[in-house]
mmCIF file of C-alpha atoms in Angstrom:
data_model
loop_
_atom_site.group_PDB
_atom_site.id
_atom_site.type_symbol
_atom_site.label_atom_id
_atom_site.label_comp_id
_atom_site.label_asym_id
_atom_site.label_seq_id
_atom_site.Cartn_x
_atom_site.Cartn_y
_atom_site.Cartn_z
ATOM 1 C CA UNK A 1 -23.625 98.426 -65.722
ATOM 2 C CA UNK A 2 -19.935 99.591 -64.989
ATOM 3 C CA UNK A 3 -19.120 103.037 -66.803
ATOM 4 C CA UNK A 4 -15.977 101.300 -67.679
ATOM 5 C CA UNK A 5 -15.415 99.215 -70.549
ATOM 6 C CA UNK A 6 -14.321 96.055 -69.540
ATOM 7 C CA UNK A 7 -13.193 93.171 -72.172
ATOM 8 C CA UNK A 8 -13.140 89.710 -70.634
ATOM 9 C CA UNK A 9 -10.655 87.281 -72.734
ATOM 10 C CA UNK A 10 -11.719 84.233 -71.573
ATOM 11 C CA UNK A 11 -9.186 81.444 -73.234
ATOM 12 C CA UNK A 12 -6.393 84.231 -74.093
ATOM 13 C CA UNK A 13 -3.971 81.589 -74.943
ATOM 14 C CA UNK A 14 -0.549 83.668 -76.430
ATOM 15 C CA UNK A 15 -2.183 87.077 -75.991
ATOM 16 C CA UNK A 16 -2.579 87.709 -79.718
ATOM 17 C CA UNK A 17 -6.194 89.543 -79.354
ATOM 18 C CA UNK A 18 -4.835 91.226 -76.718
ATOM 19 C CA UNK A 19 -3.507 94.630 -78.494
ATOM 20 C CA UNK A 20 -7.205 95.462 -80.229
ATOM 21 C CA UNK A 21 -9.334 94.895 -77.220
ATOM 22 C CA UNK A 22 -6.483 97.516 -75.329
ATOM 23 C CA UNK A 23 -7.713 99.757 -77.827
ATOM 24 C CA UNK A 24 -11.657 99.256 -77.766
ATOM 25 C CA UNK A 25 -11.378 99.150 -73.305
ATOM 26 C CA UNK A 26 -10.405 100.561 -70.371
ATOM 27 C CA UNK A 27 -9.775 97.161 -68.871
ATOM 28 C CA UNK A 28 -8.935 93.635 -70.327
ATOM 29 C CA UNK A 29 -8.992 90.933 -68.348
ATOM 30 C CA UNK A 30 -6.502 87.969 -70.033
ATOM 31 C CA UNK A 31 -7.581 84.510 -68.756
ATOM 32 C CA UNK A 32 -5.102 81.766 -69.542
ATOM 33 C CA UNK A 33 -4.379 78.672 -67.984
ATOM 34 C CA UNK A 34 -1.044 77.671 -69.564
ATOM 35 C CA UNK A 35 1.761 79.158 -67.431
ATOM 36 C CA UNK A 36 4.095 78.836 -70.236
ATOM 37 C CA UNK A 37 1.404 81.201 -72.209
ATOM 38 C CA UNK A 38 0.633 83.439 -69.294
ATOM 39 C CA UNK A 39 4.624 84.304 -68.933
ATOM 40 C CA UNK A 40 4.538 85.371 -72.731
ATOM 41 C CA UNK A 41 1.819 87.742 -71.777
ATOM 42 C CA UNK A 42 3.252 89.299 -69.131
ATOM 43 C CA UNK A 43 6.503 90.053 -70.660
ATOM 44 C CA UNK A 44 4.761 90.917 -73.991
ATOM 45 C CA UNK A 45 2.761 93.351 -71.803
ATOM 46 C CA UNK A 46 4.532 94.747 -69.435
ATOM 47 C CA UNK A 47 4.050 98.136 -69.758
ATOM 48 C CA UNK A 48 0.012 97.721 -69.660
ATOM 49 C CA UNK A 49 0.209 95.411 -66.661
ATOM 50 C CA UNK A 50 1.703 98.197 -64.930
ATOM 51 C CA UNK A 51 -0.039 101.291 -65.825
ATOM 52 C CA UNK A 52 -3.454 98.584 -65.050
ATOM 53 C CA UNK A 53 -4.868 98.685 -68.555
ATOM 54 C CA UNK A 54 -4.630 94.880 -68.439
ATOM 55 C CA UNK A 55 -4.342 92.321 -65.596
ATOM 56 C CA UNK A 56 -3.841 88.339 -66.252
ATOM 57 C CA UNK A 57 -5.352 85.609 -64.167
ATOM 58 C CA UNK A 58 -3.181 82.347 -64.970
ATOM 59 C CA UNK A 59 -5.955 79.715 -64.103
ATOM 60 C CA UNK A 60 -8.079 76.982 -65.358
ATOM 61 C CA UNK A 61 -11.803 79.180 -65.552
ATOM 62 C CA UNK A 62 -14.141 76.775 -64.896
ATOM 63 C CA UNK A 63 -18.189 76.927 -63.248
ATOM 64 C CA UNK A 64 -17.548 75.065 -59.718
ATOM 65 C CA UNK A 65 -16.324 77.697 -56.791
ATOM 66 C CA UNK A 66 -15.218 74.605 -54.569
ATOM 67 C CA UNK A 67 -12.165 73.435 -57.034
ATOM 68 C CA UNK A 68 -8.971 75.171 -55.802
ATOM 69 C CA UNK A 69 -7.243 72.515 -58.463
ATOM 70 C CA UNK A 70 -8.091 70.514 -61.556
ATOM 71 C CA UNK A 71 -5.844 68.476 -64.034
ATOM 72 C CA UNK A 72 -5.367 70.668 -67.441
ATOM 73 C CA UNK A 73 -3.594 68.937 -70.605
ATOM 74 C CA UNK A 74 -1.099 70.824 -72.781
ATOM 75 C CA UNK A 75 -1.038 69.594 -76.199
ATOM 76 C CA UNK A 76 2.303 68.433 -77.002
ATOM 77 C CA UNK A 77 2.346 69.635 -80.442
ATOM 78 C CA UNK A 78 0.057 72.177 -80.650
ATOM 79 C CA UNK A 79 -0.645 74.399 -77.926
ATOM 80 C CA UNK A 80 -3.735 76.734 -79.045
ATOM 81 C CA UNK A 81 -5.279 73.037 -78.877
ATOM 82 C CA UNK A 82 -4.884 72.558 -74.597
ATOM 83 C CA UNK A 83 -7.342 72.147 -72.820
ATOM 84 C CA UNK A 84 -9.828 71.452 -69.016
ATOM 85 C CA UNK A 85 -11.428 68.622 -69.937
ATOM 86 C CA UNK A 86 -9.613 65.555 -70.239
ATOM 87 C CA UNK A 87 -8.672 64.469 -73.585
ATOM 88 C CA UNK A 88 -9.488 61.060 -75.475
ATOM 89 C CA UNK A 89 -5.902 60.927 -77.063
ATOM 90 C CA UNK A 90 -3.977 61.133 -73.873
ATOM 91 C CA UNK A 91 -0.738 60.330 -74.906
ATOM 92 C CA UNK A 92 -0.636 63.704 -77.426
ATOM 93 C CA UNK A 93 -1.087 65.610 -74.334
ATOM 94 C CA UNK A 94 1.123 66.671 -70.759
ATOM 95 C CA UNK A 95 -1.114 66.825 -67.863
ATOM 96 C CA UNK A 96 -0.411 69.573 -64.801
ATOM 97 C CA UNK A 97 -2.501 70.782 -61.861
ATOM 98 C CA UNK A 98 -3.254 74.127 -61.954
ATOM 99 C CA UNK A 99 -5.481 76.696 -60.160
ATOM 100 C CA UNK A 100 -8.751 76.791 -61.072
ATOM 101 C CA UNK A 101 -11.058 79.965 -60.621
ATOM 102 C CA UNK A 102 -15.119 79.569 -61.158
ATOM 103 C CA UNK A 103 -16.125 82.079 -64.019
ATOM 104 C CA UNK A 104 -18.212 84.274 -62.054
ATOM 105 C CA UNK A 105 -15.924 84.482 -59.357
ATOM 106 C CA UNK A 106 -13.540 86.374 -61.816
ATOM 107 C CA UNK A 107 -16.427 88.481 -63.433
ATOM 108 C CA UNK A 108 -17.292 89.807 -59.980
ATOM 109 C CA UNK A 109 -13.353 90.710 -59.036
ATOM 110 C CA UNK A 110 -13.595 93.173 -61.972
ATOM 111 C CA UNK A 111 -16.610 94.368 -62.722
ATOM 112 C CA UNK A 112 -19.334 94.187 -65.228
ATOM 113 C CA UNK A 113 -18.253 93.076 -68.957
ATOM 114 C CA UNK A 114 -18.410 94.871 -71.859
ATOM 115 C CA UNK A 115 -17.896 91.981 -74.075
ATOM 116 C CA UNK A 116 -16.586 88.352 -73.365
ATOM 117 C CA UNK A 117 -14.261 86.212 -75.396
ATOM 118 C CA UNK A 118 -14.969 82.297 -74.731
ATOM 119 C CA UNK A 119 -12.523 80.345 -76.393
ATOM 120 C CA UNK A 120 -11.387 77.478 -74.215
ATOM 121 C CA UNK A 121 -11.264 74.092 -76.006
ATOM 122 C CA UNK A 122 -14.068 71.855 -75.433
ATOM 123 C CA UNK A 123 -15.725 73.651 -72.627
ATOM 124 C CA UNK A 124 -17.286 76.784 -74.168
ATOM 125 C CA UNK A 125 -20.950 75.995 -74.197
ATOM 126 C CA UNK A 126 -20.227 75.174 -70.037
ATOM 127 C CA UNK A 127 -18.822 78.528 -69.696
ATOM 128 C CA UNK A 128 -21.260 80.614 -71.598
ATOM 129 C CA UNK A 129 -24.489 78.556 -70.257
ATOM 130 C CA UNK A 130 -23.038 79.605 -66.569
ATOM 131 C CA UNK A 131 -22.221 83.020 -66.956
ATOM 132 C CA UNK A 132 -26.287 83.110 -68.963
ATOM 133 C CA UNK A 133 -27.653 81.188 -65.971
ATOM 134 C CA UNK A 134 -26.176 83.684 -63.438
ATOM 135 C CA UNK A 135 -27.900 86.340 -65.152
ATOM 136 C CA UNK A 136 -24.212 88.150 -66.562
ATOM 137 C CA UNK A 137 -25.637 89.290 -70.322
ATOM 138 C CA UNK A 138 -22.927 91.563 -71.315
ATOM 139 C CA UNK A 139 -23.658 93.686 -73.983
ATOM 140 C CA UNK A 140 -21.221 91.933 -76.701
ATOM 141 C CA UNK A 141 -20.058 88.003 -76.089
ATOM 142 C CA UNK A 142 -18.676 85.685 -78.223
ATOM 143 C CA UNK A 143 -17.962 82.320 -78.497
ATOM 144 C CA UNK A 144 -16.933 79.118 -80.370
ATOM 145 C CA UNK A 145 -19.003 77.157 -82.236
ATOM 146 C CA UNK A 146 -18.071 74.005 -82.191
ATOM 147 C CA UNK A 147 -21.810 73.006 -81.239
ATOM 148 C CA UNK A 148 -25.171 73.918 -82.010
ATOM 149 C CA UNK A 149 -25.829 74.591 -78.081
ATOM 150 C CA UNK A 150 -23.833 77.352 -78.015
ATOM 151 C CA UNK A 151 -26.198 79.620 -80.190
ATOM 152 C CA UNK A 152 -29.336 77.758 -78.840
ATOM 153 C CA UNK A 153 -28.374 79.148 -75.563
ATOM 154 C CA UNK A 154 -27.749 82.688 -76.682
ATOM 155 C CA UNK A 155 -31.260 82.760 -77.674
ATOM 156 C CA UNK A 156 -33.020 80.953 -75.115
ATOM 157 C CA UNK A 157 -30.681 81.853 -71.940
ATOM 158 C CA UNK A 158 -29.481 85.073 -73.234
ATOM 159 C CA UNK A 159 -32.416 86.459 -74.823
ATOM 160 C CA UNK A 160 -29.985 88.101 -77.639
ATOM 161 C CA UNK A 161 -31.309 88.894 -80.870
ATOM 162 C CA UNK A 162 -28.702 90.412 -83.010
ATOM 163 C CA UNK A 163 -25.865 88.043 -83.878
ATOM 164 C CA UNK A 164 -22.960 87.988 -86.663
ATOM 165 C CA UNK A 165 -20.182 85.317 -87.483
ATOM 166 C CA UNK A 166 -16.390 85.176 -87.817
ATOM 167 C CA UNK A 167 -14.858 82.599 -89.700
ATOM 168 C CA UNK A 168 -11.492 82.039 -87.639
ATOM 169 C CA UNK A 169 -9.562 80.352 -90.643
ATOM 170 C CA UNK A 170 -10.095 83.528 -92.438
ATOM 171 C CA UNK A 171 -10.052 86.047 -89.555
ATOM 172 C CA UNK A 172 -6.186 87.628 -90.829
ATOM 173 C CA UNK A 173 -7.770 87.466 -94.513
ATOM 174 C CA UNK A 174 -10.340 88.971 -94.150
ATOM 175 C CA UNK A 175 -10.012 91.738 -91.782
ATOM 176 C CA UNK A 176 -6.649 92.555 -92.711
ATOM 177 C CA UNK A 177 -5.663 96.415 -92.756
ATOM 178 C CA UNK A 178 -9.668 96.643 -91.738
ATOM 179 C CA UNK A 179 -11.163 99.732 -90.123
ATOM 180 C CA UNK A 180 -11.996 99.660 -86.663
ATOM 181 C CA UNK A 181 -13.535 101.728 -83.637
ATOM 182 C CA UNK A 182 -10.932 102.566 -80.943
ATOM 183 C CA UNK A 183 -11.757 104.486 -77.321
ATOM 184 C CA UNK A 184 -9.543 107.225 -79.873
ATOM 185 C CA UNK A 185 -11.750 106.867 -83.522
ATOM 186 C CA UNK A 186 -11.373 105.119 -86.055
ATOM 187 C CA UNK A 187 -7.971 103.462 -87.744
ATOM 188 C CA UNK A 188 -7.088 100.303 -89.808
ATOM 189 C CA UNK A 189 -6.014 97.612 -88.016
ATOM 190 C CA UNK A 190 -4.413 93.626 -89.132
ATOM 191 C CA UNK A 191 -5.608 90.959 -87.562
ATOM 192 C CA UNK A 192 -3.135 87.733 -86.972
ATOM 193 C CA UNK A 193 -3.783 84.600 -87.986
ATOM 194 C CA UNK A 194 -5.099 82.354 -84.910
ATOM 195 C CA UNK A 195 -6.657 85.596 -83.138
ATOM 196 C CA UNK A 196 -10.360 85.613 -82.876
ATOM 197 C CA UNK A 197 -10.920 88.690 -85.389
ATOM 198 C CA UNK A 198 -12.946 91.428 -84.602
ATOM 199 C CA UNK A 199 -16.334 91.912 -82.412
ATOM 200 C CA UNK A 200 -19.362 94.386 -82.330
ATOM 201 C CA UNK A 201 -19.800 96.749 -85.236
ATOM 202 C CA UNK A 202 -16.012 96.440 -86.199
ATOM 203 C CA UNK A 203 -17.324 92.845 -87.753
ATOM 204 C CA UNK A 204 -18.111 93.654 -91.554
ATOM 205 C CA UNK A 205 -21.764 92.584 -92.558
ATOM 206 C CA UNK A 206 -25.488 93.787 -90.483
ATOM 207 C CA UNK A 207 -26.728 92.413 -87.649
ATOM 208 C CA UNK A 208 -28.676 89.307 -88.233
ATOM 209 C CA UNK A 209 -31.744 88.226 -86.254
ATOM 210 C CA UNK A 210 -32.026 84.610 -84.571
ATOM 211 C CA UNK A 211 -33.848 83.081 -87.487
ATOM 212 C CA UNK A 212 -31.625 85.154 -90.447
ATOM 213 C CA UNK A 213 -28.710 83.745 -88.498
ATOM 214 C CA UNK A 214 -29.404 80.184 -87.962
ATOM 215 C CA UNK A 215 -29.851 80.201 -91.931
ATOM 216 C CA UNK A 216 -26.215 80.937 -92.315
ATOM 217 C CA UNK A 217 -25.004 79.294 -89.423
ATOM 218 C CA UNK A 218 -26.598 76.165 -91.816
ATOM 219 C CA UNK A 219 -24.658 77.844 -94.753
ATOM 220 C CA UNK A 220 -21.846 77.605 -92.923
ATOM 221 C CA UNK A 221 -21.443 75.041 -90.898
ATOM 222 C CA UNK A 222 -20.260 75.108 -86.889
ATOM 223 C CA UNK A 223 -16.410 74.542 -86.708
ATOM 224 C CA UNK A 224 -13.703 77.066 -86.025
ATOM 225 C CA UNK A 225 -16.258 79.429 -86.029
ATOM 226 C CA UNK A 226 -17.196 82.452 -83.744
ATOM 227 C CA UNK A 227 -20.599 83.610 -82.840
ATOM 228 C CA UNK A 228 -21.078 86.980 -81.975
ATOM 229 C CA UNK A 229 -24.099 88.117 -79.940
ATOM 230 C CA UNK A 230 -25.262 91.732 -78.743
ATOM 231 C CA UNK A 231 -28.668 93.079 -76.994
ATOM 232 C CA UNK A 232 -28.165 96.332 -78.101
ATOM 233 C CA UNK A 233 -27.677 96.607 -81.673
ATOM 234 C CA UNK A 234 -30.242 95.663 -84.215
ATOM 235 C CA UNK A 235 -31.084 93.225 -86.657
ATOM 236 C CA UNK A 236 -31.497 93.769 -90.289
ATOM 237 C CA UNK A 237 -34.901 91.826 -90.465
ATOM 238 C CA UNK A 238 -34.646 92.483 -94.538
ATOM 239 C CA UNK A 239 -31.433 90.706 -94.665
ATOM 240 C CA UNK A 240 -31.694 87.215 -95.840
ATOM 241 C CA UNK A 241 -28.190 84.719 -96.047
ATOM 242 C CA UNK A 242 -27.572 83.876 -99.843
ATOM 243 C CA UNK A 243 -28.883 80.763 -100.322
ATOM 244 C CA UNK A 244 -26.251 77.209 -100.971
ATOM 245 C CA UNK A 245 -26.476 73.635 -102.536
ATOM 246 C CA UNK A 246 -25.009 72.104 -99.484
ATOM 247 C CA UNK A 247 -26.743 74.029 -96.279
ATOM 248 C CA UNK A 248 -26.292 71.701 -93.435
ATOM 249 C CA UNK A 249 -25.256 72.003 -89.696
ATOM 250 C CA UNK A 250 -22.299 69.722 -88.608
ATOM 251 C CA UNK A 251 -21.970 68.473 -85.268
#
């Protein structure tokens, strides 16, 4: 494992989660493939850019190392909803060819992660079932939950027991003015709305084990949702999800 801390955003879009992994790394590694996006980074973050606390790959991440180039669509009216794969409503969306780098490629020009950040519309579960399959098991990943698969391969690829969730419609709710572990201790920190919240032990709640979890996951529901995985913290096997009238998983 690399001694440094190394926070993969994978799906950065305008850079908003940016500032708190700065303070929980040494490196962050901001994957976006809108250009329009990427150019707010790098003006937002100048200063880190150059002193090499962050570096930005503007690319489509995807799992195939022979694409140089693939089609992305940029939601004309939305933009946090772009995406790789091509869309069934066409017309909401402007297609562009852009640059495409395979996932592992980019894990192995930086170094090992510390935690990973998937949150790229409608390919998540391809990213995080690649980057399982090549045997790269950070410590901490995350990712949305838009389908059952995604924790099914956490568990069965991943071999991680300890998991949490973060609701993202709540995320600047919730963990607003919230305390959180920095590489200089601990200080309160407001999360926007849109960002994906916190991760590790700065998520409020215990660990959960695979079969405490996929209780609540039932409770609720898959959506705008992020799981949170680690293989080195552990589960409260005495905690048990407070039971609801309507506990179903939705697909």
């Amino acid at each position: 494992m690399n001694s440094k801390k190394i926070i993969y955003d994978i799906g950065s879009n305008n850079g908003d989660d940016i500032p708190y992994y700065l303070l929980k790394s040494d490196l962050v590694v901001a994957v976006e493939a809108n250009p329009r996006l990427c150019d707010l980074i790098k003006n937002r973050f100048k200063e880190e850019i150059n002193n090499g606390s962050l570096v930005v790959e503007n690319c489509v991440v995807q799992i195939n190392d022979q694409i140089d180039k693939v089609p992305f669509y940029i939601a004309k009216n939305n933009h946090v909803l772009s995406q790789y794969p091509k869309p069934s409503n066409i017309n909401d969306y402007e297609e562009i060819y852009l640059p495409s780098k395979d996932i592992i490629k980019i894990i192995k020009d930086y170094g090992d992660p510390f935690y990973i950040k998937i949150d790229v519309e409608h390919y998540d579960q391809e990213i995080l079932k690649k980057l399982l399959t090549s045997k790269i098991i950070p410590p901490y990943i995350s990712s949305e939950s838009h389908n059952i698969e995604v924790f099914s391969s956490l568990v069965i690829l991943g071999k991680y027991n300890s998991f949490k969730l973060v609701d993202g419609a709540s995320v600047s709710e919730r963990y607003k003015d919230h305390e959180i572990s920095t590489n200089s201790g601990k200080i309160n920190y407001s999360f926007p709305h849109h960002s994906a919240g916190p991760f590790g032990n700065d998520i409020s709640g215990p660990w959960m084990t695979a079969h405490n979890f996929f209780h609540a996951l039932g409770i609720a529901g898959l959506g705008w949702k992020d799981i949170h995985a680690s293989n080195i913290e552990t589960p409260d096997a005495n905690y048990r999800p407070q039971p609801h009238v309507n506990i179903s998983i939705k697909i």
